[in-house]
Short mmCIF file of C-alpha atoms in Angstrom, two decimals:
data_model
loop_
_atom_site.label_atom_id
_atom_site.label_comp_id
_atom_site.label_asym_id
_atom_site.label_seq_id
_atom_site.Cartn_x
_atom_site.Cartn_y
_atom_site.Cartn_z
CA UNK A 1275 -57.91 121.81 -40.44
CA UNK A 1276 -54.91 120.29 -42.06
CA UNK A 1277 -55.22 116.66 -40.91
CA UNK A 1278 -54.73 114.57 -43.98
CA UNK A 1279 -57.62 112.26 -43.23
CA UNK A 1280 -60.06 115.12 -43.09
CA UNK A 1281 -58.90 116.81 -46.23
CA UNK A 1282 -61.88 116.86 -48.50
CA UNK A 1283 -61.71 119.75 -50.91
CA UNK A 1284 -64.70 121.91 -50.10
CA UNK A 1285 -64.06 124.62 -52.67
CA UNK A 1286 -62.83 128.15 -52.09
CA UNK A 1287 -59.52 129.32 -50.70
CA UNK A 1288 -57.69 127.64 -47.83
CA UNK A 1289 -55.49 129.74 -45.57
CA UNK A 1290 -53.66 127.18 -43.48
CA UNK A 1291 -50.18 128.04 -44.75
CA UNK A 1292 -50.52 131.76 -44.15
CA UNK A 1293 -49.00 131.92 -40.70
CA UNK A 1294 -45.98 129.89 -41.74
CA UNK A 1295 -45.48 131.94 -44.89
CA UNK A 1296 -45.72 135.20 -42.99
CA UNK A 1297 -42.99 133.97 -40.66
CA UNK A 1298 -40.78 133.07 -43.61
CA UNK A 1299 -41.32 136.42 -45.28
CA UNK A 1300 -40.60 138.33 -42.08
CA UNK A 1301 -37.27 136.52 -41.94
CA UNK A 1302 -36.43 138.12 -45.25
CA UNK A 1303 -37.15 135.17 -47.47
CA UNK A 1304 -38.27 136.13 -50.95
CA UNK A 1305 -41.32 134.36 -52.33
CA UNK A 1306 -40.92 132.39 -55.54
CA UNK A 1307 -41.63 134.05 -58.85
CA UNK A 1308 -45.15 133.30 -59.99
CA UNK A 1309 -46.10 133.19 -63.63
CA UNK A 1310 -47.43 136.44 -64.95
CA UNK A 1311 -48.89 136.73 -68.36
CA UNK A 1312 -47.04 140.04 -69.03
CA UNK A 1313 -49.17 140.42 -72.06
CA UNK A 1314 -50.90 142.55 -74.49
CA UNK A 1315 -54.61 142.07 -74.92
CA UNK A 1316 -56.87 144.23 -77.04
CA UNK A 1317 -60.49 144.35 -78.12
CA UNK A 1318 -62.16 146.51 -80.75
CA UNK A 1319 -65.81 146.85 -81.68
CA UNK A 1320 -66.73 147.07 -85.32
CA UNK A 1321 -69.94 147.18 -87.31
CA UNK A 1322 -71.14 143.60 -86.72
CA UNK A 1323 -69.39 142.62 -83.51
CA UNK A 1324 -66.02 142.58 -81.80
CA UNK A 1325 -62.48 141.59 -82.65
CA UNK A 1326 -60.30 140.42 -79.79
CA UNK A 1327 -56.58 139.80 -79.95
CA UNK A 1328 -53.92 138.63 -77.53
CA UNK A 1329 -50.26 137.71 -77.62
CA UNK A 1330 -49.07 134.33 -76.38
CA UNK A 1331 -46.15 134.81 -74.00
CA UNK A 1332 -46.09 133.75 -70.35
CA UNK A 1333 -43.18 134.90 -68.23
CA UNK A 1334 -41.82 134.14 -64.79
CA UNK A 1335 -39.56 137.05 -63.94
CA UNK A 1336 -37.83 137.53 -67.28
CA UNK A 1337 -37.78 133.86 -68.28
CA UNK A 1338 -40.34 132.88 -70.87
CA UNK A 1339 -42.05 129.87 -69.43
CA UNK A 1340 -44.49 129.25 -72.20
CA UNK A 1341 -44.40 130.59 -75.69
CA UNK A 1342 -47.84 129.56 -76.76
CA UNK A 1343 -50.41 130.38 -74.13
CA UNK A 1344 -54.01 131.06 -75.04
CA UNK A 1345 -55.06 134.14 -73.11
CA UNK A 1346 -58.57 134.14 -74.52
CA UNK A 1347 -60.92 132.33 -72.13
CA UNK A 1348 -64.44 131.27 -72.94
CA UNK A 1349 -67.08 132.50 -70.50
CA UNK A 1350 -70.06 131.46 -72.55
CA UNK A 1351 -70.82 130.95 -76.24
CA UNK A 1352 -71.27 134.64 -76.76
CA UNK A 1353 -68.91 136.06 -74.13
CA UNK A 1354 -65.14 135.75 -73.94
CA UNK A 1355 -62.56 137.10 -71.53
CA UNK A 1356 -58.98 138.16 -72.09
CA UNK A 1357 -56.69 137.93 -69.09
CA UNK A 1358 -53.58 139.83 -68.11
CA UNK A 1359 -51.72 139.92 -64.82
CA UNK A 1360 -51.20 136.87 -62.63
CA UNK A 1361 -51.68 133.83 -64.84
CA UNK A 1362 -53.25 131.59 -62.18
CA UNK A 1363 -55.78 134.24 -61.17
CA UNK A 1364 -56.85 134.90 -64.77
CA UNK A 1365 -57.32 131.20 -65.45
CA UNK A 1366 -59.15 130.26 -62.31
CA UNK A 1367 -61.33 133.33 -61.98
CA UNK A 1368 -62.51 133.05 -65.59
CA UNK A 1369 -63.20 129.34 -65.09
CA UNK A 1370 -65.19 130.11 -61.98
CA UNK A 1371 -67.11 132.79 -63.83
CA UNK A 1372 -67.71 130.45 -66.75
CA UNK A 1373 -69.34 127.85 -64.54
CA UNK A 1374 -71.44 130.46 -62.74
CA UNK A 1375 -72.64 131.86 -66.06
CA UNK A 1376 -73.53 128.39 -67.32
CA UNK A 1377 -75.70 127.80 -64.27
CA UNK A 1378 -77.26 131.22 -64.67
CA UNK A 1379 -78.04 130.53 -68.30
CA UNK A 1380 -79.74 127.26 -67.38
CA UNK A 1381 -81.65 128.92 -64.60
CA UNK A 1382 -82.89 131.93 -66.50
CA UNK A 1383 -83.27 130.06 -69.79
CA UNK A 1384 -81.77 132.94 -71.73
CA UNK A 1385 -78.48 133.84 -73.30
CA UNK A 1386 -76.26 135.49 -70.71
CA UNK A 1387 -75.53 139.19 -71.11
CA UNK A 1388 -72.10 140.79 -71.03
CA UNK A 1389 -73.22 143.21 -68.33
CA UNK A 1390 -74.10 140.27 -66.10
CA UNK A 1391 -70.70 138.69 -66.50
CA UNK A 1392 -68.97 142.00 -65.82
CA UNK A 1393 -71.05 142.72 -62.73
CA UNK A 1394 -70.42 139.25 -61.33
CA UNK A 1395 -66.66 139.35 -61.77
CA UNK A 1396 -66.43 142.92 -60.55
CA UNK A 1397 -68.21 142.13 -57.32
CA UNK A 1398 -66.11 139.02 -56.83
CA UNK A 1399 -62.81 140.83 -57.36
CA UNK A 1400 -63.84 143.68 -55.08
CA UNK A 1401 -64.36 141.21 -52.27
CA UNK A 1402 -60.68 140.29 -52.52
CA UNK A 1403 -59.62 143.94 -52.49
CA UNK A 1404 -57.27 143.65 -55.46
CA UNK A 1405 -55.30 140.68 -54.17
CA UNK A 1406 -56.46 138.61 -57.13
CA UNK A 1407 -54.26 140.04 -59.85
CA UNK A 1408 -56.63 139.60 -62.77
CA UNK A 1409 -56.77 142.42 -65.31
CA UNK A 1410 -59.57 141.22 -67.55
CA UNK A 1411 -61.24 142.40 -70.71
CA UNK A 1412 -64.73 140.94 -71.05
CA UNK A 1413 -66.17 141.00 -74.56
CA UNK A 1414 -69.37 139.66 -75.97
CA UNK A 1415 -72.36 140.02 -78.19
CA UNK A 1416 -75.81 139.71 -76.68
CA UNK A 1417 -79.36 140.90 -77.29
CA UNK A 1418 -78.41 144.47 -76.44
CA UNK A 1419 -75.53 144.56 -78.90
CA UNK A 1420 -71.77 144.10 -78.74
CA UNK A 1421 -69.88 145.23 -75.66
CA UNK A 1422 -66.35 145.49 -74.38
CA UNK A 1423 -65.58 146.06 -70.72
CA UNK A 1424 -62.29 146.32 -68.93
CA UNK A 1425 -62.13 145.02 -65.36
CA UNK A 1426 -59.36 145.85 -62.91
CA UNK A 1427 -58.30 143.76 -59.90
CA UNK A 1428 -59.88 146.10 -57.39
CA UNK A 1429 -63.21 145.83 -59.13
CA UNK A 1430 -63.40 148.95 -61.28
CA UNK A 1431 -64.87 148.56 -64.74
CA UNK A 1432 -65.31 150.64 -67.86
CA UNK A 1433 -67.41 149.92 -70.93
CA UNK A 1434 -65.58 151.23 -73.98
CA UNK A 1435 -65.65 150.92 -77.78
CA UNK A 1436 -62.08 149.67 -77.75
CA UNK A 1437 -59.60 148.80 -75.05
CA UNK A 1438 -56.10 147.38 -74.65
CA UNK A 1439 -54.56 146.10 -71.46
CA UNK A 1440 -51.49 144.44 -70.04
CA UNK A 1441 -47.88 145.51 -70.02
CA UNK A 1442 -48.03 146.21 -73.76
CA UNK A 1443 -51.43 147.84 -73.44
CA UNK A 1444 -50.30 151.41 -73.88
CA UNK A 1445 -48.42 150.62 -77.06
CA UNK A 1446 -51.43 148.88 -78.57
CA UNK A 1447 -53.76 151.58 -77.40
CA UNK A 1448 -51.77 154.27 -79.17
CA UNK A 1449 -52.09 152.41 -82.46
CA UNK A 1450 -55.81 151.88 -81.96
CA UNK A 1451 -56.42 155.48 -80.89
CA UNK A 1452 -54.84 156.63 -84.09
CA UNK A 1453 -56.95 154.60 -86.49
CA UNK A 1454 -60.15 153.62 -84.75
CA UNK A 1455 -63.43 154.77 -86.27
CA UNK A 1456 -67.01 153.78 -85.63
CA UNK A 1457 -68.57 151.02 -87.74
CA UNK A 1458 -65.43 149.66 -89.32
CA UNK A 1459 -65.63 146.62 -91.55
CA UNK A 1460 -64.41 143.27 -90.32
CA UNK A 1461 -61.25 143.43 -92.40
CA UNK A 1462 -60.38 146.91 -91.16
CA UNK A 1463 -60.96 145.86 -87.57
CA UNK A 1464 -58.84 142.72 -87.91
CA UNK A 1465 -56.04 144.67 -89.53
CA UNK A 1466 -56.17 147.30 -86.79
CA UNK A 1467 -56.09 144.68 -84.06
CA UNK A 1468 -53.20 142.94 -85.74
CA UNK A 1469 -51.22 146.17 -86.11
CA UNK A 1470 -51.88 147.11 -82.49
CA UNK A 1471 -50.69 143.73 -81.24
CA UNK A 1472 -47.72 143.74 -83.59
CA UNK A 1473 -46.58 147.06 -82.17
CA UNK A 1474 -46.62 145.78 -78.62
CA UNK A 1475 -45.29 142.27 -79.26
CA UNK A 1476 -42.28 143.85 -80.90
CA UNK A 1477 -41.69 146.58 -78.32
CA UNK A 1478 -42.82 145.13 -75.00
CA UNK A 1479 -40.55 142.60 -73.30
CA UNK A 1480 -43.34 140.65 -71.75
CA UNK A 1481 -45.42 140.26 -74.90
CA UNK A 1482 -44.45 138.26 -77.90
CA UNK A 1483 -44.60 135.14 -80.01
CA UNK A 1484 -47.97 134.91 -81.64
CA UNK A 1485 -51.01 137.04 -82.16
CA UNK A 1486 -54.15 135.04 -81.45
CA UNK A 1487 -57.40 136.56 -82.63
CA UNK A 1488 -61.11 135.83 -82.33
CA UNK A 1489 -63.87 137.57 -84.26
CA UNK A 1490 -67.20 137.43 -82.46
CA UNK A 1491 -70.53 138.44 -83.92
CA UNK A 1492 -74.14 137.51 -83.26
CA UNK A 1493 -73.94 134.74 -85.85
CA UNK A 1494 -70.42 133.41 -85.67
CA UNK A 1495 -67.16 133.03 -83.86
CA UNK A 1496 -64.01 132.88 -85.99
CA UNK A 1497 -60.87 131.71 -84.30
CA UNK A 1498 -57.42 132.51 -85.66
CA UNK A 1499 -54.94 130.55 -83.64
CA UNK A 1500 -52.61 132.13 -84.51
CA UNK A 1501 -53.51 135.05 -86.69
CA UNK A 1502 -49.84 135.80 -87.15
CA UNK A 1503 -46.61 134.43 -85.74
CA UNK A 1504 -44.51 137.43 -84.82
CA UNK A 1505 -41.67 135.61 -83.08
CA UNK A 1506 -40.53 133.23 -85.77
CA UNK A 1507 -37.88 130.86 -84.56
CA UNK A 1508 -34.86 130.47 -86.73
CA UNK A 1509 -33.80 126.93 -87.58
CA UNK A 1510 -31.01 125.33 -85.63
CA UNK A 1511 -27.71 125.72 -87.40
CA UNK A 1512 -26.56 122.25 -86.47
CA UNK A 1513 -27.94 118.85 -85.68
CA UNK A 1514 -27.49 118.34 -81.97
CA UNK A 1515 -28.69 114.77 -81.80
CA UNK A 1516 -26.70 112.95 -79.17
CA UNK A 1517 -25.55 109.43 -79.89
CA UNK A 1518 -26.90 106.61 -77.80
CA UNK A 1519 -24.51 105.91 -74.94
CA UNK A 1520 -23.39 109.52 -74.50
CA UNK A 1521 -24.65 109.62 -70.95
CA UNK A 1522 -23.05 107.35 -68.41
CA UNK A 1523 -25.62 105.33 -66.56
CA UNK A 1524 -25.09 103.84 -63.14
CA UNK A 1525 -28.13 101.61 -63.10
CA UNK A 1526 -31.19 100.84 -65.21
CA UNK A 1527 -34.51 99.57 -63.97
CA UNK A 1528 -37.23 98.70 -66.44
CA UNK A 1529 -40.75 98.49 -65.05
CA UNK A 1530 -43.11 96.80 -67.45
CA UNK A 1531 -46.65 98.09 -67.51
CA UNK A 1532 -49.43 95.56 -67.87
CA UNK A 1533 -51.60 96.14 -70.85
CA UNK A 1534 -55.36 95.97 -70.56
CA UNK A 1535 -56.74 94.34 -73.66
CA UNK A 1536 -59.32 96.76 -75.01
CA UNK A 1537 -60.58 94.71 -77.91
CA UNK A 1538 -59.52 91.72 -79.85
CA UNK A 1539 -59.97 91.01 -83.52
CA UNK A 1540 -59.29 87.65 -85.03
CA UNK A 1541 -58.72 87.57 -88.75
CA UNK A 1542 -58.72 84.19 -90.43
CA UNK A 1543 -56.34 83.61 -93.29
CA UNK A 1544 -58.55 81.21 -95.28
CA UNK A 1545 -60.46 83.03 -97.97
CA UNK A 1546 -63.33 80.69 -98.72
CA UNK A 1547 -66.10 79.74 -96.39
CA UNK A 1548 -66.95 76.15 -96.30
CA UNK A 1549 -70.30 75.05 -95.15
CA UNK A 1550 -70.20 73.10 -91.97
CA UNK A 1551 -70.71 69.45 -92.47
CA UNK A 1552 -72.52 67.46 -89.91
CA UNK A 1553 -71.25 64.01 -89.82
CA UNK B 426 -32.24 133.53 -44.86
CA UNK B 427 -32.82 136.53 -47.05
CA UNK B 428 -32.71 134.42 -50.15
CA UNK B 429 -35.20 133.05 -52.60
CA UNK B 430 -37.31 130.42 -50.82
CA UNK B 431 -36.92 128.05 -53.74
CA UNK B 432 -33.16 127.87 -53.39
CA UNK B 433 -33.28 127.12 -49.67
CA UNK B 434 -33.26 123.40 -50.38
CA UNK B 435 -32.17 123.46 -54.02
CA UNK B 436 -33.09 120.96 -56.66
CA UNK B 437 -34.18 120.88 -60.25
CA UNK B 438 -36.39 118.86 -62.58
CA UNK B 439 -36.83 118.67 -66.33
CA UNK B 440 -39.41 117.11 -68.62
CA UNK B 441 -39.28 116.59 -72.35
CA UNK B 442 -41.53 115.10 -74.97
CA UNK B 443 -40.70 112.57 -77.61
CA UNK B 444 -42.68 110.46 -80.06
CA UNK B 445 -45.06 108.38 -77.94
CA UNK B 446 -42.69 108.74 -75.02
CA UNK B 447 -41.96 111.36 -72.37
CA UNK B 448 -38.98 111.79 -70.10
CA UNK B 449 -38.85 113.36 -66.68
CA UNK B 450 -35.61 113.84 -64.78
CA UNK B 451 -34.46 115.34 -61.50
CA UNK B 452 -31.34 115.73 -59.43
CA UNK B 453 -30.93 114.10 -56.03
CA UNK B 454 -29.58 116.78 -53.73
CA UNK B 455 -31.27 117.70 -50.51
CA UNK B 456 -29.57 120.59 -48.74
CA UNK B 457 -30.21 123.33 -46.26
CA UNK B 458 -28.80 126.50 -47.82
CA UNK B 459 -25.09 125.77 -48.25
CA UNK B 460 -25.00 122.40 -46.46
CA UNK B 461 -25.82 119.22 -48.37
CA UNK B 462 -27.72 116.90 -46.07
CA UNK B 463 -28.68 113.99 -48.32
CA UNK B 464 -27.98 112.78 -51.83
CA UNK B 465 -30.94 110.50 -52.36
CA UNK B 466 -33.78 113.00 -52.41
CA UNK B 467 -35.49 112.37 -55.72
CA UNK B 468 -38.30 114.71 -56.56
CA UNK B 469 -40.34 112.56 -58.94
CA UNK B 470 -43.50 110.81 -57.77
CA UNK B 471 -45.71 108.34 -59.59
CA UNK B 472 -49.47 108.68 -59.57
CA UNK B 473 -50.53 106.16 -62.17
CA UNK B 474 -48.92 103.75 -64.63
CA UNK B 475 -48.08 106.55 -67.01
CA UNK B 476 -48.43 109.71 -64.91
CA UNK B 477 -45.55 111.25 -63.02
CA UNK B 478 -45.09 114.55 -61.24
CA UNK B 479 -41.86 116.28 -60.24
CA UNK B 480 -41.90 118.89 -57.48
CA UNK B 481 -39.11 121.40 -56.90
CA UNK B 482 -38.83 123.99 -54.20
CA UNK B 483 -39.05 123.94 -50.44
CA UNK B 484 -38.48 120.30 -49.47
CA UNK B 485 -41.15 120.21 -46.78
CA UNK B 486 -43.70 121.43 -49.28
CA UNK B 487 -42.45 118.93 -51.89
CA UNK B 488 -43.26 116.14 -49.46
CA UNK B 489 -46.54 117.65 -48.28
CA UNK B 490 -47.91 118.44 -51.71
CA UNK B 491 -46.88 115.08 -53.17
CA UNK B 492 -48.60 113.27 -50.34
CA UNK B 493 -51.72 115.45 -50.41
CA UNK B 494 -51.96 114.89 -54.14
CA UNK B 495 -51.58 111.14 -53.61
CA UNK B 496 -54.46 111.28 -51.17
CA UNK B 497 -56.69 112.96 -53.69
CA UNK B 498 -55.68 110.70 -56.56
CA UNK B 499 -56.23 107.58 -54.44
CA UNK B 500 -59.75 108.75 -53.66
CA UNK B 501 -60.33 109.51 -57.31
CA UNK B 502 -59.30 106.01 -58.36
CA UNK B 503 -61.46 104.43 -55.69
CA UNK B 504 -64.51 106.50 -56.53
CA UNK B 505 -64.22 106.42 -60.28
CA UNK B 506 -62.84 102.88 -60.52
CA UNK B 507 -60.44 103.87 -63.24
CA UNK B 508 -56.88 105.03 -63.61
CA UNK B 509 -55.90 108.67 -63.69
CA UNK B 510 -55.33 110.48 -66.93
CA UNK B 511 -52.57 113.10 -67.14
CA UNK B 512 -54.97 115.98 -67.72
CA UNK B 513 -57.03 115.02 -64.67
CA UNK B 514 -53.90 114.77 -62.55
CA UNK B 515 -52.78 118.17 -63.73
CA UNK B 516 -56.15 119.73 -62.96
CA UNK B 517 -56.16 118.19 -59.48
CA UNK B 518 -52.70 119.56 -58.82
CA UNK B 519 -53.48 123.08 -59.99
CA UNK B 520 -56.65 123.09 -57.90
CA UNK B 521 -54.68 121.97 -54.86
CA UNK B 522 -52.14 124.73 -55.40
CA UNK B 523 -54.65 127.46 -56.21
CA UNK B 524 -56.69 126.68 -53.08
CA UNK B 525 -53.72 128.09 -51.26
CA UNK B 526 -53.46 131.17 -53.47
CA UNK B 527 -52.99 133.36 -50.40
CA UNK B 528 -50.50 131.40 -48.36
CA UNK B 529 -49.09 129.21 -51.11
CA UNK B 530 -46.97 126.12 -51.06
CA UNK B 531 -43.47 126.86 -52.31
CA UNK B 532 -43.31 124.18 -54.94
CA UNK B 533 -43.11 124.37 -58.68
CA UNK B 534 -44.40 121.28 -60.42
CA UNK B 535 -44.02 119.39 -63.67
CA UNK B 536 -46.66 116.88 -64.70
CA UNK B 537 -45.90 114.33 -67.41
CA UNK B 538 -48.06 111.62 -68.82
CA UNK B 539 -48.76 109.37 -71.71
CA UNK B 540 -52.01 107.97 -73.02
CA UNK B 541 -51.23 104.29 -73.66
CA UNK B 542 -54.01 103.87 -76.20
CA UNK B 543 -53.33 106.83 -78.45
CA UNK B 544 -49.68 107.48 -77.62
CA UNK B 545 -50.44 111.11 -76.96
CA UNK B 546 -47.87 112.79 -74.73
CA UNK B 547 -48.45 115.41 -72.06
CA UNK B 548 -46.01 117.74 -70.37
CA UNK B 549 -47.40 120.49 -68.17
CA UNK B 550 -45.68 122.91 -65.85
CA UNK B 551 -47.15 124.81 -62.96
CA UNK B 552 -45.98 127.69 -60.83
CA UNK B 553 -46.59 127.61 -57.10
CA UNK B 554 -50.13 128.92 -57.29
CA UNK B 555 -51.25 126.59 -60.02
CA UNK B 556 -51.03 128.73 -63.16
CA UNK B 557 -52.38 126.58 -65.94
CA UNK B 558 -50.08 125.87 -68.83
CA UNK B 559 -50.77 124.25 -72.17
CA UNK B 560 -49.15 121.01 -73.24
CA UNK B 561 -45.54 122.02 -73.91
CA UNK B 562 -42.55 120.29 -75.51
CA UNK B 563 -40.09 121.07 -72.79
CA UNK B 564 -40.43 122.28 -69.23
CA UNK B 565 -38.09 122.74 -66.32
CA UNK B 566 -38.39 123.95 -62.74
CA UNK B 567 -35.95 124.52 -59.91
CA UNK B 568 -32.81 126.46 -59.11
CA UNK B 569 -30.98 125.50 -62.31
CA UNK B 570 -34.03 125.89 -64.54
CA UNK B 571 -32.67 128.90 -66.37
CA UNK B 572 -29.53 127.02 -67.41
CA UNK B 573 -31.49 123.94 -68.35
CA UNK B 574 -33.97 125.88 -70.46
CA UNK B 575 -31.15 126.92 -72.74
CA UNK B 576 -29.73 123.42 -73.04
CA UNK B 577 -33.13 121.85 -73.41
CA UNK B 578 -34.01 124.15 -76.29
CA UNK B 579 -30.78 123.12 -77.96
CA UNK B 580 -31.11 119.36 -77.60
CA UNK B 581 -34.83 119.11 -78.10
CA UNK B 582 -36.18 118.18 -81.48
CA UNK B 583 -39.67 117.00 -82.30
CA UNK B 584 -40.54 113.28 -82.51
CA UNK B 585 -37.49 111.82 -80.83
CA UNK B 586 -37.50 108.12 -80.06
CA UNK B 587 -36.95 106.99 -76.50
CA UNK B 588 -33.16 106.61 -76.77
CA UNK B 589 -32.65 110.05 -78.27
CA UNK B 590 -35.06 111.50 -75.74
CA UNK B 591 -33.14 109.92 -72.88
CA UNK B 592 -29.83 111.33 -74.14
CA UNK B 593 -31.24 114.79 -74.74
CA UNK B 594 -32.90 114.96 -71.32
CA UNK B 595 -29.88 113.61 -69.48
CA UNK B 596 -27.36 115.90 -71.10
CA UNK B 597 -29.55 118.96 -70.63
CA UNK B 598 -30.01 118.14 -66.96
CA UNK B 599 -26.43 117.14 -66.14
CA UNK B 600 -24.81 120.09 -67.83
CA UNK B 601 -27.28 122.58 -66.39
CA UNK B 602 -26.86 121.15 -62.92
CA UNK B 603 -23.06 121.38 -63.16
CA UNK B 604 -23.40 125.15 -63.24
CA UNK B 605 -25.67 125.32 -60.22
CA UNK B 606 -24.34 124.81 -56.74
CA UNK B 607 -27.74 124.14 -55.20
CA UNK B 608 -28.50 121.07 -57.28
CA UNK B 609 -26.68 117.98 -58.41
CA UNK B 610 -25.24 115.01 -56.57
CA UNK B 611 -26.56 112.56 -59.12
CA UNK B 612 -29.65 112.40 -61.27
CA UNK B 613 -32.53 110.10 -62.09
CA UNK B 614 -34.30 109.94 -65.43
CA UNK B 615 -37.65 108.25 -66.05
CA UNK B 616 -38.49 107.50 -69.68
CA UNK B 617 -42.15 106.62 -70.00
CA UNK B 618 -43.35 104.63 -72.97
CA UNK B 619 -46.60 102.86 -73.72
CA UNK B 620 -45.52 99.52 -72.35
CA UNK B 621 -42.75 100.33 -69.91
CA UNK B 622 -41.08 102.89 -67.71
CA UNK B 623 -37.27 102.88 -67.70
CA UNK B 624 -35.64 104.39 -64.66
CA UNK B 625 -31.96 105.19 -64.99
CA UNK B 626 -29.56 106.60 -62.44
CA UNK B 627 -26.99 108.84 -64.04
CA UNK B 628 -23.34 109.25 -63.27
CA UNK B 629 -22.68 112.89 -62.54
CA UNK B 630 -20.37 115.16 -60.60
CA UNK B 631 -20.69 114.54 -56.90
CA UNK B 632 -20.39 118.08 -55.70
#
């Protein structure tokens, strides 16, 4: 129910606006543009683990809303997810999965496996029949080795040695297909991931800015935020600082905020201590 | 109808960061498609001493979401016995919006805040289903947002003091709004600093 007094968030989706929205849409009203992460995300297995890379652009229609988004989401210490598609869905579904995996880990007293994470998210997304627009790549290293899985919004998955997804996915994939080989070294894998992402950040409209990269193995997690800045901003040609008083103001209202004193230190200025004298 | 739902009522908001200060500004128009009904509809709401949110989009949802959020933040402050932090406010807002992922509210939001102890500044923007954003330098939502993005990028520079920040925010907003018919009719700018919040009404084109 939508009575304000009874509104206690119980978790899960709420559908009370649906009827109203349907009416609006049937009258020909267009819904607002939601943020999509456009994106290129890629993951490659190598000898010791996996290299994952993502760009950092978030678009709303063709406007770049955020130039520096981290599309790599932590699911657990050894499992990470890359998200493409609807930004809100990627963020919230990976957060939900992260908390479920944490509880599972505490319950079973073991490190969580990649296959578990993939199965959980796949079943969850299938329930929503593709309406949650989360194109995810789940990567991780567990007791059974290193794994990469791609998950689609309808719930289909594929475990692969390398994968690239998002609007720039095909571009990246073509670079990886060309040069991928089994058991690469870490440097080769990083260079390949970088080249794949570079190709798509420069060609795809919806990918750009920076290439963020993580290297995940059984022992370590290296974060490169960013690994490379592809979209380097040029400096402004002029100083556009506006002088004080440029804008005409009709009225000013200054609201002072009361300070809470957190701690107080009193420093005396006399240097020597004199013994107290009792008269 | 047959138009974008967000331009049904019009309106725009902008937020910018400075050095230990943040500014948030909005226009004051409230209209129904081509008719202007009121010119005192500000879209900025206060949730704590240093936390403000601006909502742009369908006016009914602006009011509903701002009030629903106030409800939740009031409960938070009563339960936790402490004031809201900007990150907490932002998380509450995105949860509220994402709950209605299927059947969303038609509001785009900007959350700004300041930590009075450290001076750290926060500017977040959200789409209407609560897509999480990182702390950004400049954010704008509303019908004139595309024009204001350009101006904002021009006038923004890092570590501005509060006067420079006020001028940059105001000029970006006023000039952007002059090119948009669905927003305008005056503007309000809040400049939030550690010890005070300065609210200024701007003189702009009344059309």
